[in-house]
């Protein structure tokens, strides 16, 4: 457990999480490996929604000599503002940055110019060494080379594990992140893990002992950050069996898995997990073999489809599958093809991601040839390419938001198949654009309003049978937990401006 202190502390480790429910795994690792400096350190976490002045006040109250910031694509703007304040108020404090957003020279954000030092890559050893030198006024020459320190990736067995530093409050109210391996042997160019040489696993007995301690403390939600959990069968099978033996109706485990690798031994274990206990994040990204080759992604598409179907038909695992729009060589029609293929495999969720420019990612080598134009502001989302217009990207952005609302939510399981029919992407895109023309927003649409909009667009714009749509919506409405009757909801809403209300259809409700 991390110590709570209001006393002066020489070293502060901090970051801005995107939400309170998230906890910083990296800071806990750094703290666990500070050695003799740990007693002079503390971990302080904020969110990107906290005010910079409030965060600065809390940090400066500790009278630190060193503040280490963990910087990511989602918090770099807010971190920059906070660092500016710190260096303005107390310029004598040494600011040290780490994290993927600041680790790739010469591609670096503004915040690097404000800091005193940057630790690139693995920081458990290098940050400890730098803190010792700073506190003893013995900074070595290597730290003066552009103020960048190359992180030293020590053998996994030499690292102290961070799990003891999840507090009871963390375990009760936040996501608990764990890792059984580090690295990735694959070279998918859109991902920073492609820079790894290979994947290495922690010693199994040691890792499972830590998991058991967490379980005994009350942890019931474990989210693995391993990029390739099912890469090594003996390792992943033992971990699955560990959690299977502890199933108690509350335990949930989340893994990211390789989609085309699901051998029989693993399948035999997966069928034993009860409902709502197992979630798989499966990165499909694209089914186009030419794009896969272009971005160095090795994926057996036939095997991927076979495995996804097997998981849906034979297990109770929740499948969260990912697609990326905006890859070099992609087009709207091509992305639609990947979406339709993935939807046919029936994962419970399909996350439609828009390509982002990660600093240091090998995909940046395609920027000129494929006219990849990214938003200059974080998170550096793609704006257009040689084969995708800005307008099409905007359409898919809206499509993705509405898909979360109407598809991934699971609330419209009776009505959605009638909308999608035999041309899922095309039909949902038509629905999405009509919905946006009506609402002028992709946010803050109440659940009752969603039912009204579905009914009106499907009947008045897509020409579907009003009685059949109402019957399907009524089933979805009954499952939603909303009170009352759908008839009253539909007739309480006035027709939208520009949307003609069909009296014949209204009679069916």
GROMACS .gro file of C-alpha atoms in nm:
model
  509
    1UNK     CA    1   0.000   0.000   0.000
    2UNK     CA    2   0.125   0.348  -0.085
    3UNK     CA    3   0.193   0.559   0.223
    4UNK     CA    4  -0.031   0.854   0.299
    5UNK     CA    5   0.163   1.157   0.408
    6UNK     CA    6   0.122   1.531   0.439
    7UNK     CA    7   0.483   1.582   0.535
    8UNK     CA    8   0.754   1.713   0.304
    9UNK     CA    9   0.863   1.449   0.054
   10UNK     CA   10   1.173   1.470  -0.162
   11UNK     CA   11   1.039   1.268  -0.457
   12UNK     CA   12   0.687   1.281  -0.599
   13UNK     CA   13   0.564   1.045  -0.868
   14UNK     CA   14   0.255   1.176  -1.043
   15UNK     CA   15   0.038   1.150  -1.351
   16UNK     CA   16  -0.298   1.265  -1.483
   17UNK     CA   17  -0.524   0.966  -1.548
   18UNK     CA   18  -0.806   1.003  -1.799
   19UNK     CA   19  -1.063   0.902  -1.533
   20UNK     CA   20  -1.059   0.840  -1.159
   21UNK     CA   21  -1.137   0.472  -1.213
   22UNK     CA   22  -0.796   0.428  -1.378
   23UNK     CA   23  -0.485   0.374  -1.169
   24UNK     CA   24  -0.125   0.429  -1.277
   25UNK     CA   25   0.055   0.098  -1.311
   26UNK     CA   26   0.379   0.264  -1.421
   27UNK     CA   27   0.404   0.489  -1.114
   28UNK     CA   28   0.357   0.195  -0.882
   29UNK     CA   29   0.637   0.013  -1.064
   30UNK     CA   30   0.869   0.311  -1.027
   31UNK     CA   31   0.783   0.343  -0.659
   32UNK     CA   32   0.834  -0.030  -0.596
   33UNK     CA   33   1.185  -0.007  -0.742
   34UNK     CA   34   1.313   0.311  -0.575
   35UNK     CA   35   1.512   0.110  -0.323
   36UNK     CA   36   1.666   0.327  -0.052
   37UNK     CA   37   1.485   0.633  -0.189
   38UNK     CA   38   1.137   0.485  -0.146
   39UNK     CA   39   1.100   0.619   0.209
   40UNK     CA   40   1.149   0.969   0.069
   41UNK     CA   41   0.892   0.930  -0.210
   42UNK     CA   42   0.514   0.937  -0.261
   43UNK     CA   43   0.271   0.867  -0.545
   44UNK     CA   44   0.006   1.131  -0.615
   45UNK     CA   45  -0.253   1.071  -0.889
   46UNK     CA   46  -0.486   1.320  -1.056
   47UNK     CA   47  -0.718   1.317  -1.356
   48UNK     CA   48  -0.712   1.533  -1.667
   49UNK     CA   49  -1.027   1.701  -1.535
   50UNK     CA   50  -0.852   1.850  -1.229
   51UNK     CA   51  -0.752   2.216  -1.243
   52UNK     CA   52  -0.383   2.282  -1.297
   53UNK     CA   53  -0.367   2.535  -1.012
   54UNK     CA   54  -0.523   2.287  -0.769
   55UNK     CA   55  -0.282   2.012  -0.872
   56UNK     CA   56   0.017   2.245  -0.844
   57UNK     CA   57  -0.091   2.349  -0.494
   58UNK     CA   58  -0.118   1.988  -0.378
   59UNK     CA   59   0.218   1.890  -0.525
   60UNK     CA   60   0.404   2.192  -0.391
   61UNK     CA   61   0.261   2.135  -0.044
   62UNK     CA   62   0.496   1.836  -0.018
   63UNK     CA   63   0.798   2.065  -0.077
   64UNK     CA   64   0.950   1.813  -0.322
   65UNK     CA   65   1.292   1.832  -0.476
   66UNK     CA   66   1.205   1.602  -0.769
   67UNK     CA   67   0.870   1.548  -0.944
   68UNK     CA   68   0.839   1.268  -1.196
   69UNK     CA   69   0.554   1.293  -1.449
   70UNK     CA   70   0.424   1.000  -1.653
   71UNK     CA   71   0.319   1.145  -1.989
   72UNK     CA   72   0.084   0.989  -2.243
   73UNK     CA   73  -0.103   1.093  -2.553
   74UNK     CA   74  -0.420   1.149  -2.349
   75UNK     CA   75  -0.267   1.376  -2.082
   76UNK     CA   76   0.016   1.564  -2.252
   77UNK     CA   77  -0.182   1.889  -2.291
   78UNK     CA   78  -0.286   1.903  -1.927
   79UNK     CA   79   0.056   1.786  -1.809
   80UNK     CA   80   0.222   2.065  -2.007
   81UNK     CA   81   0.004   2.325  -1.837
   82UNK     CA   82   0.084   2.178  -1.494
   83UNK     CA   83   0.460   2.164  -1.557
   84UNK     CA   84   0.455   2.528  -1.671
   85UNK     CA   85   0.297   2.625  -1.342
   86UNK     CA   86   0.542   2.419  -1.136
   87UNK     CA   87   0.846   2.567  -1.312
   88UNK     CA   88   0.705   2.920  -1.281
   89UNK     CA   89   0.628   2.895  -0.910
   90UNK     CA   90   0.919   2.676  -0.802
   91UNK     CA   91   1.186   2.662  -1.077
   92UNK     CA   92   1.432   2.493  -0.842
   93UNK     CA   93   1.227   2.171  -0.844
   94UNK     CA   94   1.369   1.914  -1.085
   95UNK     CA   95   1.101   1.792  -1.325
   96UNK     CA   96   1.159   1.448  -1.477
   97UNK     CA   97   0.939   1.315  -1.755
   98UNK     CA   98   0.878   0.959  -1.870
   99UNK     CA   99   0.626   0.769  -2.077
  100UNK     CA  100   0.565   0.697  -2.447
  101UNK     CA  101   0.474   1.054  -2.540
  102UNK     CA  102   0.822   1.186  -2.452
  103UNK     CA  103   1.045   0.887  -2.528
  104UNK     CA  104   1.107   0.923  -2.901
  105UNK     CA  105   1.365   1.170  -3.032
  106UNK     CA  106   1.357   1.394  -3.222
  107UNK     CA  107   0.976   1.374  -3.224
  108UNK     CA  108   0.888   1.538  -2.896
  109UNK     CA  109   0.612   1.762  -2.753
  110UNK     CA  110   0.650   2.107  -2.597
  111UNK     CA  111   0.658   1.975  -2.241
  112UNK     CA  112   1.005   1.826  -2.300
  113UNK     CA  113   1.151   2.176  -2.336
  114UNK     CA  114   1.008   2.268  -1.997
  115UNK     CA  115   1.150   1.970  -1.808
  116UNK     CA  116   1.494   1.911  -1.660
  117UNK     CA  117   1.528   1.544  -1.760
  118UNK     CA  118   1.350   1.282  -1.970
  119UNK     CA  119   1.382   0.910  -1.907
  120UNK     CA  120   1.324   0.723  -2.233
  121UNK     CA  121   1.180   0.373  -2.219
  122UNK     CA  122   1.195   0.147  -1.913
  123UNK     CA  123   1.241   0.366  -1.608
  124UNK     CA  124   1.256   0.143  -1.301
  125UNK     CA  125   1.636   0.144  -1.282
  126UNK     CA  126   1.720   0.474  -1.452
  127UNK     CA  127   1.474   0.687  -1.255
  128UNK     CA  128   1.602   0.549  -0.926
  129UNK     CA  129   1.962   0.623  -1.030
  130UNK     CA  130   1.876   0.977  -1.143
  131UNK     CA  131   1.689   1.054  -0.820
  132UNK     CA  132   1.989   0.944  -0.616
  133UNK     CA  133   2.222   1.166  -0.815
  134UNK     CA  134   1.988   1.465  -0.793
  135UNK     CA  135   1.934   1.432  -0.419
  136UNK     CA  136   2.309   1.388  -0.362
  137UNK     CA  137   2.401   1.662  -0.611
  138UNK     CA  138   2.601   1.407  -0.810
  139UNK     CA  139   2.438   1.413  -1.153
  140UNK     CA  140   2.663   1.220  -1.390
  141UNK     CA  141   2.772   1.344  -1.731
  142UNK     CA  142   2.539   1.112  -1.923
  143UNK     CA  143   2.240   1.300  -1.781
  144UNK     CA  144   2.353   1.619  -1.952
  145UNK     CA  145   2.328   1.480  -2.306
  146UNK     CA  146   2.020   1.672  -2.422
  147UNK     CA  147   1.881   1.599  -2.075
  148UNK     CA  148   1.764   1.260  -2.208
  149UNK     CA  149   1.846   0.939  -2.024
  150UNK     CA  150   1.813   0.608  -2.201
  151UNK     CA  151   1.611   0.372  -1.984
  152UNK     CA  152   1.776   0.044  -1.895
  153UNK     CA  153   1.547  -0.256  -1.931
  154UNK     CA  154   1.655  -0.482  -1.649
  155UNK     CA  155   1.570  -0.854  -1.643
  156UNK     CA  156   1.214  -0.903  -1.519
  157UNK     CA  157   1.329  -1.111  -1.225
  158UNK     CA  158   1.532  -0.819  -1.092
  159UNK     CA  159   1.227  -0.596  -1.068
  160UNK     CA  160   1.022  -0.553  -0.755
  161UNK     CA  161   0.656  -0.606  -0.838
  162UNK     CA  162   0.412  -0.319  -0.773
  163UNK     CA  163   0.101  -0.504  -0.655
  164UNK     CA  164   0.151  -0.435  -0.283
  165UNK     CA  165   0.102  -0.068  -0.363
  166UNK     CA  166  -0.259  -0.101  -0.473
  167UNK     CA  167  -0.454   0.034  -0.176
  168UNK     CA  168  -0.781  -0.105  -0.044
  169UNK     CA  169  -0.952   0.191  -0.208
  170UNK     CA  170  -0.783   0.110  -0.540
  171UNK     CA  171  -0.901  -0.249  -0.520
  172UNK     CA  172  -1.254  -0.145  -0.433
  173UNK     CA  173  -1.307   0.148  -0.669
  174UNK     CA  174  -1.049   0.140  -0.949
  175UNK     CA  175  -0.923  -0.082  -1.229
  176UNK     CA  176  -0.641  -0.306  -1.112
  177UNK     CA  177  -0.382  -0.352  -1.389
  178UNK     CA  178  -0.150  -0.652  -1.395
  179UNK     CA  179   0.107  -0.793  -1.637
  180UNK     CA  180   0.233  -1.148  -1.679
  181UNK     CA  181   0.466  -1.058  -1.967
  182UNK     CA  182   0.634  -0.761  -2.131
  183UNK     CA  183   0.696  -0.688  -2.494
  184UNK     CA  184   0.555  -0.812  -2.822
  185UNK     CA  185   0.721  -1.016  -3.098
  186UNK     CA  186   0.496  -0.874  -3.370
  187UNK     CA  187   0.575  -0.566  -3.579
  188UNK     CA  188   0.236  -0.401  -3.646
  189UNK     CA  189   0.351  -0.053  -3.740
  190UNK     CA  190   0.066   0.144  -3.582
  191UNK     CA  191   0.165   0.016  -3.237
  192UNK     CA  192   0.463   0.117  -3.021
  193UNK     CA  193   0.498  -0.245  -2.911
  194UNK     CA  194   0.636  -0.310  -3.259
  195UNK     CA  195   0.960  -0.155  -3.129
  196UNK     CA  196   1.003  -0.444  -2.884
  197UNK     CA  197   1.240  -0.724  -2.977
  198UNK     CA  198   1.039  -1.002  -2.821
  199UNK     CA  199   0.799  -1.091  -2.541
  200UNK     CA  200   0.932  -1.198  -2.201
  201UNK     CA  201   0.731  -1.357  -1.921
  202UNK     CA  202   0.756  -1.316  -1.547
  203UNK     CA  203   0.834  -1.633  -1.354
  204UNK     CA  204   0.499  -1.803  -1.321
  205UNK     CA  205   0.513  -1.900  -0.952
  206UNK     CA  206   0.621  -1.552  -0.850
  207UNK     CA  207   0.352  -1.386  -1.059
  208UNK     CA  208   0.071  -1.613  -0.940
  209UNK     CA  209   0.177  -1.563  -0.581
  210UNK     CA  210   0.127  -1.189  -0.630
  211UNK     CA  211  -0.213  -1.250  -0.790
  212UNK     CA  212  -0.316  -1.465  -0.496
  213UNK     CA  213  -0.218  -1.190  -0.253
  214UNK     CA  214  -0.429  -0.946  -0.452
  215UNK     CA  215  -0.721  -1.188  -0.453
  216UNK     CA  216  -0.693  -1.237  -0.077
  217UNK     CA  217  -0.701  -0.858  -0.031
  218UNK     CA  218  -1.034  -0.853  -0.213
  219UNK     CA  219  -0.938  -0.780  -0.576
  220UNK     CA  220  -1.198  -0.927  -0.812
  221UNK     CA  221  -1.134  -0.735  -1.134
  222UNK     CA  222  -0.799  -0.803  -1.303
  223UNK     CA  223  -0.708  -0.628  -1.627
  224UNK     CA  224  -0.400  -0.770  -1.799
  225UNK     CA  225  -0.199  -0.522  -2.004
  226UNK     CA  226  -0.003  -0.796  -2.186
  227UNK     CA  227  -0.012  -0.738  -2.562
  228UNK     CA  228  -0.006  -1.109  -2.641
  229UNK     CA  229  -0.152  -1.302  -2.349
  230UNK     CA  230  -0.203  -1.623  -2.548
  231UNK     CA  231   0.142  -1.624  -2.707
  232UNK     CA  232   0.292  -1.891  -2.478
  233UNK     CA  233   0.041  -2.164  -2.412
  234UNK     CA  234   0.189  -2.315  -2.095
  235UNK     CA  235   0.205  -1.972  -1.935
  236UNK     CA  236  -0.141  -1.852  -2.035
  237UNK     CA  237  -0.304  -2.188  -1.954
  238UNK     CA  238  -0.163  -2.184  -1.600
  239UNK     CA  239  -0.291  -1.830  -1.545
  240UNK     CA  240  -0.637  -1.917  -1.674
  241UNK     CA  241  -0.650  -2.222  -1.448
  242UNK     CA  242  -0.544  -2.005  -1.152
  243UNK     CA  243  -0.842  -1.775  -1.200
  244UNK     CA  244  -1.078  -2.058  -1.290
  245UNK     CA  245  -1.002  -2.220  -0.953
  246UNK     CA  246  -1.106  -1.899  -0.776
  247UNK     CA  247  -1.433  -1.825  -0.952
  248UNK     CA  248  -1.677  -1.699  -0.691
  249UNK     CA  249  -1.943  -1.512  -0.887
  250UNK     CA  250  -1.761  -1.178  -0.861
  251UNK     CA  251  -1.425  -1.242  -1.028
  252UNK     CA  252  -1.365  -1.093  -1.375
  253UNK     CA  253  -1.050  -1.118  -1.588
  254UNK     CA  254  -0.965  -0.911  -1.898
  255UNK     CA  255  -0.707  -1.023  -2.156
  256UNK     CA  256  -0.578  -0.893  -2.489
  257UNK     CA  257  -0.531  -1.193  -2.716
  258UNK     CA  258  -0.386  -1.275  -3.056
  259UNK     CA  259  -0.689  -1.343  -3.278
  260UNK     CA  260  -0.548  -1.627  -3.489
  261UNK     CA  261  -0.400  -1.834  -3.205
  262UNK     CA  262  -0.641  -2.049  -3.005
  263UNK     CA  263  -0.509  -2.404  -2.963
  264UNK     CA  264  -0.713  -2.689  -2.819
  265UNK     CA  265  -0.560  -2.675  -2.471
  266UNK     CA  266  -0.670  -2.316  -2.434
  267UNK     CA  267  -1.015  -2.390  -2.570
  268UNK     CA  268  -1.067  -2.663  -2.311
  269UNK     CA  269  -1.014  -2.407  -2.036
  270UNK     CA  270  -1.216  -2.125  -2.190
  271UNK     CA  271  -1.537  -2.329  -2.210
  272UNK     CA  272  -1.531  -2.368  -1.830
  273UNK     CA  273  -1.550  -1.998  -1.744
  274UNK     CA  274  -1.893  -1.878  -1.631
  275UNK     CA  275  -2.079  -1.586  -1.784
  276UNK     CA  276  -1.953  -1.233  -1.710
  277UNK     CA  277  -1.617  -1.359  -1.583
  278UNK     CA  278  -1.397  -1.343  -1.894
  279UNK     CA  279  -1.342  -1.058  -2.138
  280UNK     CA  280  -1.122  -1.078  -2.446
  281UNK     CA  281  -0.995  -0.772  -2.631
  282UNK     CA  282  -0.920  -0.887  -2.984
  283UNK     CA  283  -0.746  -0.651  -3.223
  284UNK     CA  284  -0.855  -0.738  -3.575
  285UNK     CA  285  -0.786  -0.384  -3.708
  286UNK     CA  286  -0.842  -0.479  -4.075
  287UNK     CA  287  -0.921  -0.785  -4.284
  288UNK     CA  288  -0.748  -0.641  -4.592
  289UNK     CA  289  -0.437  -0.853  -4.668
  290UNK     CA  290  -0.268  -0.577  -4.871
  291UNK     CA  291  -0.294  -0.328  -4.585
  292UNK     CA  292  -0.179  -0.595  -4.340
  293UNK     CA  293   0.132  -0.650  -4.549
  294UNK     CA  294   0.193  -0.276  -4.585
  295UNK     CA  295   0.191  -0.221  -4.208
  296UNK     CA  296   0.383  -0.545  -4.127
  297UNK     CA  297   0.086  -0.710  -3.958
  298UNK     CA  298   0.088  -1.089  -3.967
  299UNK     CA  299  -0.265  -1.217  -3.928
  300UNK     CA  300  -0.430  -1.530  -4.062
  301UNK     CA  301  -0.772  -1.390  -4.148
  302UNK     CA  302  -0.939  -1.728  -4.196
  303UNK     CA  303  -0.809  -1.851  -3.862
  304UNK     CA  304  -0.914  -1.526  -3.696
  305UNK     CA  305  -1.270  -1.567  -3.821
  306UNK     CA  306  -1.277  -1.932  -3.719
  307UNK     CA  307  -1.158  -1.850  -3.368
  308UNK     CA  308  -1.401  -1.562  -3.318
  309UNK     CA  309  -1.692  -1.779  -3.425
  310UNK     CA  310  -1.575  -2.060  -3.199
  311UNK     CA  311  -1.553  -1.824  -2.901
  312UNK     CA  312  -1.904  -1.692  -2.960
  313UNK     CA  313  -2.058  -2.036  -3.015
  314UNK     CA  314  -1.875  -2.232  -2.744
  315UNK     CA  315  -1.785  -1.994  -2.462
  316UNK     CA  316  -1.950  -1.728  -2.246
  317UNK     CA  317  -1.658  -1.487  -2.292
  318UNK     CA  318  -1.736  -1.126  -2.374
  319UNK     CA  319  -1.562  -1.034  -2.701
  320UNK     CA  320  -1.446  -0.677  -2.756
  321UNK     CA  321  -1.307  -0.658  -3.111
  322UNK     CA  322  -1.120  -0.360  -3.260
  323UNK     CA  323  -1.103  -0.210  -3.608
  324UNK     CA  324  -0.891   0.089  -3.713
  325UNK     CA  325  -1.000   0.337  -3.980
  326UNK     CA  326  -0.740   0.552  -4.154
  327UNK     CA  327  -0.459   0.304  -4.210
  328UNK     CA  328  -0.243   0.376  -4.517
  329UNK     CA  329  -0.412   0.242  -4.829
  330UNK     CA  330  -0.751   0.211  -4.658
  331UNK     CA  331  -1.073   0.359  -4.800
  332UNK     CA  332  -1.431   0.399  -4.682
  333UNK     CA  333  -1.548   0.108  -4.899
  334UNK     CA  334  -1.261  -0.110  -4.780
  335UNK     CA  335  -1.329  -0.032  -4.415
  336UNK     CA  336  -1.696  -0.111  -4.470
  337UNK     CA  337  -1.594  -0.455  -4.595
  338UNK     CA  338  -1.391  -0.522  -4.279
  339UNK     CA  339  -1.678  -0.402  -4.060
  340UNK     CA  340  -1.932  -0.626  -4.232
  341UNK     CA  341  -1.703  -0.927  -4.201
  342UNK     CA  342  -1.641  -0.863  -3.833
  343UNK     CA  343  -2.007  -0.800  -3.753
  344UNK     CA  344  -2.096  -1.137  -3.907
  345UNK     CA  345  -1.877  -1.300  -3.641
  346UNK     CA  346  -2.104  -1.150  -3.372
  347UNK     CA  347  -1.867  -1.007  -3.111
  348UNK     CA  348  -2.056  -0.834  -2.832
  349UNK     CA  349  -1.865  -0.512  -2.898
  350UNK     CA  350  -1.689  -0.365  -3.200
  351UNK     CA  351  -1.471  -0.067  -3.120
  352UNK     CA  352  -1.415   0.153  -3.423
  353UNK     CA  353  -1.092   0.340  -3.366
  354UNK     CA  354  -0.956   0.624  -3.577
  355UNK     CA  355  -0.582   0.600  -3.648
  356UNK     CA  356  -0.367   0.820  -3.426
  357UNK     CA  357  -0.008   0.925  -3.484
  358UNK     CA  358   0.195   0.778  -3.202
  359UNK     CA  359   0.537   0.933  -3.162
  360UNK     CA  360   0.801   0.679  -3.259
  361UNK     CA  361   0.559   0.435  -3.426
  362UNK     CA  362   0.698   0.284  -3.751
  363UNK     CA  363   0.376   0.366  -3.938
  364UNK     CA  364   0.503   0.724  -3.960
  365UNK     CA  365   0.728   0.612  -4.247
  366UNK     CA  366   0.414   0.610  -4.468
  367UNK     CA  367   0.319   0.972  -4.397
  368UNK     CA  368   0.451   1.121  -4.720
  369UNK     CA  369   0.369   0.842  -4.965
  370UNK     CA  370   0.011   0.805  -4.844
  371UNK     CA  371  -0.046   1.175  -4.768
  372UNK     CA  372  -0.125   1.101  -4.405
  373UNK     CA  373  -0.246   1.427  -4.250
  374UNK     CA  374  -0.288   1.423  -3.872
  375UNK     CA  375  -0.440   1.670  -3.632
  376UNK     CA  376  -0.143   1.859  -3.481
  377UNK     CA  377  -0.314   1.856  -3.141
  378UNK     CA  378  -0.324   1.545  -2.919
  379UNK     CA  379  -0.433   1.273  -2.964
  380UNK     CA  380  -0.308   1.340  -3.322
  381UNK     CA  381  -0.602   1.174  -3.498
  382UNK     CA  382  -0.577   1.120  -3.873
  383UNK     CA  383  -0.765   1.387  -4.070
  384UNK     CA  384  -0.724   1.263  -4.426
  385UNK     CA  385  -0.512   1.037  -4.645
  386UNK     CA  386  -0.452   0.987  -5.015
  387UNK     CA  387  -0.754   0.754  -5.025
  388UNK     CA  388  -0.975   0.891  -4.744
  389UNK     CA  389  -1.123   1.240  -4.741
  390UNK     CA  390  -1.170   1.454  -4.431
  391UNK     CA  391  -1.545   1.431  -4.488
  392UNK     CA  392  -1.534   1.049  -4.482
  393UNK     CA  393  -1.331   1.053  -4.162
  394UNK     CA  394  -1.589   1.279  -4.002
  395UNK     CA  395  -1.863   1.040  -4.109
  396UNK     CA  396  -1.684   0.743  -3.955
  397UNK     CA  397  -1.622   0.941  -3.636
  398UNK     CA  398  -1.998   0.992  -3.605
  399UNK     CA  399  -2.065   0.632  -3.707
  400UNK     CA  400  -1.833   0.513  -3.427
  401UNK     CA  401  -2.001   0.727  -3.164
  402UNK     CA  402  -2.351   0.618  -3.266
  403UNK     CA  403  -2.236   0.257  -3.289
  404UNK     CA  404  -2.131   0.272  -2.924
  405UNK     CA  405  -2.473   0.413  -2.843
  406UNK     CA  406  -2.693   0.179  -3.044
  407UNK     CA  407  -2.471  -0.122  -3.118
  408UNK     CA  408  -2.220  -0.177  -2.841
  409UNK     CA  409  -2.465  -0.080  -2.568
  410UNK     CA  410  -2.658  -0.401  -2.631
  411UNK     CA  411  -2.987  -0.219  -2.568
  412UNK     CA  412  -3.130  -0.269  -2.915
  413UNK     CA  413  -3.066  -0.637  -2.983
  414UNK     CA  414  -3.415  -0.690  -3.129
  415UNK     CA  415  -3.426  -0.377  -3.345
  416UNK     CA  416  -3.066  -0.352  -3.467
  417UNK     CA  417  -3.078  -0.658  -3.700
  418UNK     CA  418  -3.375  -0.500  -3.879
  419UNK     CA  419  -3.172  -0.185  -3.934
  420UNK     CA  420  -2.855  -0.363  -4.050
  421UNK     CA  421  -3.022  -0.622  -4.278
  422UNK     CA  422  -2.794  -0.746  -4.558
  423UNK     CA  423  -2.578  -0.431  -4.586
  424UNK     CA  424  -2.475  -0.351  -4.228
  425UNK     CA  425  -2.219  -0.075  -4.277
  426UNK     CA  426  -2.410   0.098  -4.554
  427UNK     CA  427  -2.739   0.088  -4.363
  428UNK     CA  428  -2.594   0.205  -4.032
  429UNK     CA  429  -2.405   0.484  -4.209
  430UNK     CA  430  -2.736   0.599  -4.359
  431UNK     CA  431  -2.892   0.587  -4.013
  432UNK     CA  432  -2.593   0.769  -3.863
  433UNK     CA  433  -2.601   1.057  -4.112
  434UNK     CA  434  -2.978   1.098  -4.080
  435UNK     CA  435  -2.949   1.096  -3.702
  436UNK     CA  436  -2.676   1.359  -3.709
  437UNK     CA  437  -2.879   1.578  -3.945
  438UNK     CA  438  -3.164   1.557  -3.694
  439UNK     CA  439  -2.977   1.599  -3.365
  440UNK     CA  440  -2.667   1.799  -3.472
  441UNK     CA  441  -2.481   1.615  -3.199
  442UNK     CA  442  -2.336   1.276  -3.112
  443UNK     CA  443  -2.364   1.331  -2.736
  444UNK     CA  444  -2.626   1.367  -2.464
  445UNK     CA  445  -2.905   1.180  -2.636
  446UNK     CA  446  -3.122   1.030  -2.362
  447UNK     CA  447  -3.223   0.666  -2.376
  448UNK     CA  448  -3.589   0.751  -2.435
  449UNK     CA  449  -3.488   0.986  -2.713
  450UNK     CA  450  -3.286   0.704  -2.869
  451UNK     CA  451  -3.600   0.490  -2.894
  452UNK     CA  452  -3.791   0.774  -3.057
  453UNK     CA  453  -3.515   0.845  -3.309
  454UNK     CA  454  -3.478   0.479  -3.401
  455UNK     CA  455  -3.849   0.448  -3.467
  456UNK     CA  456  -3.874   0.761  -3.674
  457UNK     CA  457  -3.563   0.710  -3.885
  458UNK     CA  458  -3.628   0.342  -3.952
  459UNK     CA  459  -3.989   0.400  -4.053
  460UNK     CA  460  -3.986   0.744  -4.213
  461UNK     CA  461  -3.642   0.750  -4.377
  462UNK     CA  462  -3.549   0.386  -4.432
  463UNK     CA  463  -3.904   0.282  -4.510
  464UNK     CA  464  -3.921  -0.018  -4.277
  465UNK     CA  465  -4.254  -0.159  -4.163
  466UNK     CA  466  -4.378   0.050  -3.870
  467UNK     CA  467  -4.558  -0.232  -3.693
  468UNK     CA  468  -4.259  -0.466  -3.705
  469UNK     CA  469  -4.024  -0.190  -3.588
  470UNK     CA  470  -4.255  -0.104  -3.300
  471UNK     CA  471  -4.276  -0.467  -3.187
  472UNK     CA  472  -3.897  -0.500  -3.190
  473UNK     CA  473  -3.848  -0.170  -3.010
  474UNK     CA  474  -4.103  -0.268  -2.748
  475UNK     CA  475  -3.898  -0.579  -2.665
  476UNK     CA  476  -3.585  -0.366  -2.634
  477UNK     CA  477  -3.774  -0.106  -2.428
  478UNK     CA  478  -3.900  -0.371  -2.185
  479UNK     CA  479  -3.544  -0.498  -2.131
  480UNK     CA  480  -3.403  -0.147  -2.085
  481UNK     CA  481  -3.550  -0.091  -1.741
  482UNK     CA  482  -3.735   0.221  -1.856
  483UNK     CA  483  -4.075   0.266  -1.691
  484UNK     CA  484  -4.399   0.296  -1.881
  485UNK     CA  485  -4.489   0.186  -2.231
  486UNK     CA  486  -4.317   0.263  -2.556
  487UNK     CA  487  -4.648   0.383  -2.701
  488UNK     CA  488  -4.652   0.673  -2.457
  489UNK     CA  489  -4.286   0.756  -2.519
  490UNK     CA  490  -4.327   0.777  -2.895
  491UNK     CA  491  -4.646   0.986  -2.882
  492UNK     CA  492  -4.511   1.224  -2.617
  493UNK     CA  493  -4.234   1.338  -2.855
  494UNK     CA  494  -4.312   1.599  -3.117
  495UNK     CA  495  -4.192   1.532  -3.474
  496UNK     CA  496  -3.854   1.684  -3.549
  497UNK     CA  497  -3.832   1.985  -3.774
  498UNK     CA  498  -3.791   1.863  -4.128
  499UNK     CA  499  -3.899   1.510  -4.038
  500UNK     CA  500  -4.252   1.445  -4.168
  501UNK     CA  501  -4.467   1.238  -3.929
  502UNK     CA  502  -4.652   0.960  -4.110
  503UNK     CA  503  -5.005   0.931  -3.968
  504UNK     CA  504  -5.047   0.577  -4.098
  505UNK     CA  505  -4.732   0.468  -3.913
  506UNK     CA  506  -4.846   0.649  -3.599
  507UNK     CA  507  -5.163   0.442  -3.596
  508UNK     CA  508  -4.955   0.131  -3.535
  509UNK     CA  509  -4.843   0.270  -3.201
   0.00000   0.00000   0.00000
